PDB file of C-alpha atoms in Angstrom:
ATOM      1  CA  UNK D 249     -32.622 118.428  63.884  1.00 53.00           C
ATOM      2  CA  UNK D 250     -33.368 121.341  66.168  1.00 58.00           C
ATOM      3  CA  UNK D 251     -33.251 121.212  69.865  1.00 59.00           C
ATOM      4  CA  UNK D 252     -36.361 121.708  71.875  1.00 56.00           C
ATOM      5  CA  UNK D 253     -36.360 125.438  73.701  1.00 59.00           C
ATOM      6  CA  UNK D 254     -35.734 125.342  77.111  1.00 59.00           C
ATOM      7  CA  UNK D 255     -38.724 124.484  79.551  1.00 59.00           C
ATOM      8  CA  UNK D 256     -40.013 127.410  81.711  1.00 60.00           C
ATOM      9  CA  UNK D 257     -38.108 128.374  84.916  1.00 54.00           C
ATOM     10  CA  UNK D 258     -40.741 126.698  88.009  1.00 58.00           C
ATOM     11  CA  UNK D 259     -40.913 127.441  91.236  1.00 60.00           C
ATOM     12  CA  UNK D 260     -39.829 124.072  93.351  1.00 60.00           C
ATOM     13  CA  UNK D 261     -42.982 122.103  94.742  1.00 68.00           C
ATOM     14  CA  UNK D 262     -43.628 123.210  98.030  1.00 71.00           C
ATOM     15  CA  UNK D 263     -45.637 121.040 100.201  1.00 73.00           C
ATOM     16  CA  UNK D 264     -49.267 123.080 101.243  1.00 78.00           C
ATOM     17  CA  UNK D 265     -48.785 124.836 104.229  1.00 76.00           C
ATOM     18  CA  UNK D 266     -51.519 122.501 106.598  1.00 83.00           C
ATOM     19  CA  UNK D 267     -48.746 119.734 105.321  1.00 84.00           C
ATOM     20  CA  UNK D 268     -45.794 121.820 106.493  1.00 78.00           C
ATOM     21  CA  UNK D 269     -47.776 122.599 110.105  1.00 80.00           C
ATOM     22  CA  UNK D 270     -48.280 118.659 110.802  1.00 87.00           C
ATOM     23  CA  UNK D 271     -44.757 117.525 109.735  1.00 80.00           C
ATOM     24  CA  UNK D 272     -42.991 120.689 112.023  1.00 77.00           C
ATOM     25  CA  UNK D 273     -45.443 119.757 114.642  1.00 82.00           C
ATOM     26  CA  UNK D 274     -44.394 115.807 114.156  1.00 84.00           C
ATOM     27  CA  UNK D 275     -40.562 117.430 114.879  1.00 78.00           C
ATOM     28  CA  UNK D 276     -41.174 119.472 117.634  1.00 78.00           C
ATOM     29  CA  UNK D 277     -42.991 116.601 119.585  1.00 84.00           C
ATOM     30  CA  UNK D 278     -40.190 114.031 118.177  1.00 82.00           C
ATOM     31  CA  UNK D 279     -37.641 116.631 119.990  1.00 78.00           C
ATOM     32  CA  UNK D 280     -39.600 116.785 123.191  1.00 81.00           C
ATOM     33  CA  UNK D 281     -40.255 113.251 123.867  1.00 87.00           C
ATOM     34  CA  UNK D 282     -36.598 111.827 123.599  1.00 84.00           C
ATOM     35  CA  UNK D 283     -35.157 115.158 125.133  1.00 80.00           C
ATOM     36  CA  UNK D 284     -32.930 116.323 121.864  1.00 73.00           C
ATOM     37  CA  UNK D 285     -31.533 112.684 120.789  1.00 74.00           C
ATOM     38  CA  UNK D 286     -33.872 112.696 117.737  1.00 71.00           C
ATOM     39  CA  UNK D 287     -35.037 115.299 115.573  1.00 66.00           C
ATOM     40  CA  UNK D 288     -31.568 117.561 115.207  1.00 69.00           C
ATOM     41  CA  UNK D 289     -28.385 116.634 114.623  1.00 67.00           C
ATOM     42  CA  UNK D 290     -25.584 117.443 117.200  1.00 61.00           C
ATOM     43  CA  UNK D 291     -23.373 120.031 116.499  1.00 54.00           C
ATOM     44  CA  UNK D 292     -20.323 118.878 114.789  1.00 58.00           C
ATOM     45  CA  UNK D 293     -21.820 116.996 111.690  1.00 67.00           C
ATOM     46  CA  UNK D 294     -22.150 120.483 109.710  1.00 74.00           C
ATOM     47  CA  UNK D 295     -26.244 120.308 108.825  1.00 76.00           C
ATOM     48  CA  UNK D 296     -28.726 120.276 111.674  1.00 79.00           C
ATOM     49  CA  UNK D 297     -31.555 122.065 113.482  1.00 80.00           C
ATOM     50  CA  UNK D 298     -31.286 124.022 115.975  1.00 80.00           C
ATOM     51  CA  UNK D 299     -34.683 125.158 118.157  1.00 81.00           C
ATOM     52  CA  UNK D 300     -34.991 128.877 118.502  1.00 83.00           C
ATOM     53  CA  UNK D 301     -37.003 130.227 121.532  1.00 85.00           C
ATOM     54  CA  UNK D 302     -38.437 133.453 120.382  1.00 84.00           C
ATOM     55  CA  UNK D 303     -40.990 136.013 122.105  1.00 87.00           C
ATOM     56  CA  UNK D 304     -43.102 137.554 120.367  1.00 85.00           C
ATOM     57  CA  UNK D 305     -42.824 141.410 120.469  1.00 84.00           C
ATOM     58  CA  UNK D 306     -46.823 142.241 120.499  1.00 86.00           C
ATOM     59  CA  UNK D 307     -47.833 139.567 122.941  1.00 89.00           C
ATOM     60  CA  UNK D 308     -44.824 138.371 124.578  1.00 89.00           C
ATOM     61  CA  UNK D 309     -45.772 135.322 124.386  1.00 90.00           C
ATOM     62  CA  UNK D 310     -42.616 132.409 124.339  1.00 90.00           C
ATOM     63  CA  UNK D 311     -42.539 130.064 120.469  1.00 83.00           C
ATOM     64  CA  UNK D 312     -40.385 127.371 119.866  1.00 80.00           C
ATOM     65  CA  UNK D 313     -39.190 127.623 116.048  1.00 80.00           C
ATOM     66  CA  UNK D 314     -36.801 124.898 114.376  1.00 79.00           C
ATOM     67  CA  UNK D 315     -34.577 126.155 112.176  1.00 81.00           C
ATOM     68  CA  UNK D 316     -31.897 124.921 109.423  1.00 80.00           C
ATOM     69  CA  UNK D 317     -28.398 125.390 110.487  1.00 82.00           C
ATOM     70  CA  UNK D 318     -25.286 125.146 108.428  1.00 85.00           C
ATOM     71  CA  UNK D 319     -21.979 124.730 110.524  1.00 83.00           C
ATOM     72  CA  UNK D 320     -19.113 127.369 108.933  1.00 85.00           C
ATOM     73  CA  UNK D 321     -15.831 126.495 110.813  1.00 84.00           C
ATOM     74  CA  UNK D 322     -16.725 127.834 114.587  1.00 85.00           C
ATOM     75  CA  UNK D 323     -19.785 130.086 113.718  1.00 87.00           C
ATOM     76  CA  UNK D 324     -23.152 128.381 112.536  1.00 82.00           C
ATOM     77  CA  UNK D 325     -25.144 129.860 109.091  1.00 87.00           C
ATOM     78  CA  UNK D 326     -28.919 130.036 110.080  1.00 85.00           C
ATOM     79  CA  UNK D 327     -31.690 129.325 107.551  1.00 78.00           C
ATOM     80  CA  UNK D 328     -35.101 131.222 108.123  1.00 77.00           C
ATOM     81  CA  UNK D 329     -36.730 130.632 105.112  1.00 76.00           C
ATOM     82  CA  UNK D 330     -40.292 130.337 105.434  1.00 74.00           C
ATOM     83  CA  UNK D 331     -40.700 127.356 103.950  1.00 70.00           C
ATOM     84  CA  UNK D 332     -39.456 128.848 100.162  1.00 69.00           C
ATOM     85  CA  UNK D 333     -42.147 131.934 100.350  1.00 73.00           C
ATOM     86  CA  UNK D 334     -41.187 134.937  98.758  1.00 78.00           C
ATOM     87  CA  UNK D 335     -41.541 136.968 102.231  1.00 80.00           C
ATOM     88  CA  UNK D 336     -39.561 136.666 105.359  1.00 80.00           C
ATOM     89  CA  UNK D 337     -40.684 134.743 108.178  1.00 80.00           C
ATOM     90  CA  UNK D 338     -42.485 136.624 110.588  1.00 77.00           C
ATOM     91  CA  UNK D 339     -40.785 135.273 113.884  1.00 76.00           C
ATOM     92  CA  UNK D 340     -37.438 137.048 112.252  1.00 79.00           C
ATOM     93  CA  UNK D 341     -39.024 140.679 113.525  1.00 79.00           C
ATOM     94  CA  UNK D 342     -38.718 139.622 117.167  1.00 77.00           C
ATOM     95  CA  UNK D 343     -34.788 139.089 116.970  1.00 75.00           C
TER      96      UNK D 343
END
């Protein structure tokens, strides 16, 4: 009996990016209507997300972006991922 190759390495399934706009928008309003008691988890339970307020360096203009955080004893590990694309996130060039 010989064992079957290995499947092909894939990519994980990544939602379509309209999908990805309605659920962060579903978030952000979740956030805003009960004032930060839903939609993030307070700091001291290690995974959460925090809401970074960014402006933008062209227009100046103020964004709200959630991001992934990771608690590491006293600091926190930030996630800007772009939702798994292969290029940074382009809120990342106004920091």
């Amino acid at each position: 009996m010989v064992a079957a190759p290995p499947a092909a390495y894939r990519r994980s399934m990544t939602p379509p990016r309209p999908v990805l706009r309605i659920g962060w928008a579903v978030h952000r309003a979740l956030f805003a209507a009960t004032r930060g008691r839903l939609g993030t988890t307070r700091p001291g339970r290690r995974v959460g997300t925090l809401f970074l307020l960014v402006r933008g360096r062209k227009s100046g203009t103020l964004r709200r972006t959630g991001l992934f955080y990771v608690e590491d004893g006293p600091a926190f590990v930030v996630v800007a991922s772009n939702a798994g694309e292969d290029a940074d996130p382009n809120w990342s060039l106004n920091l």
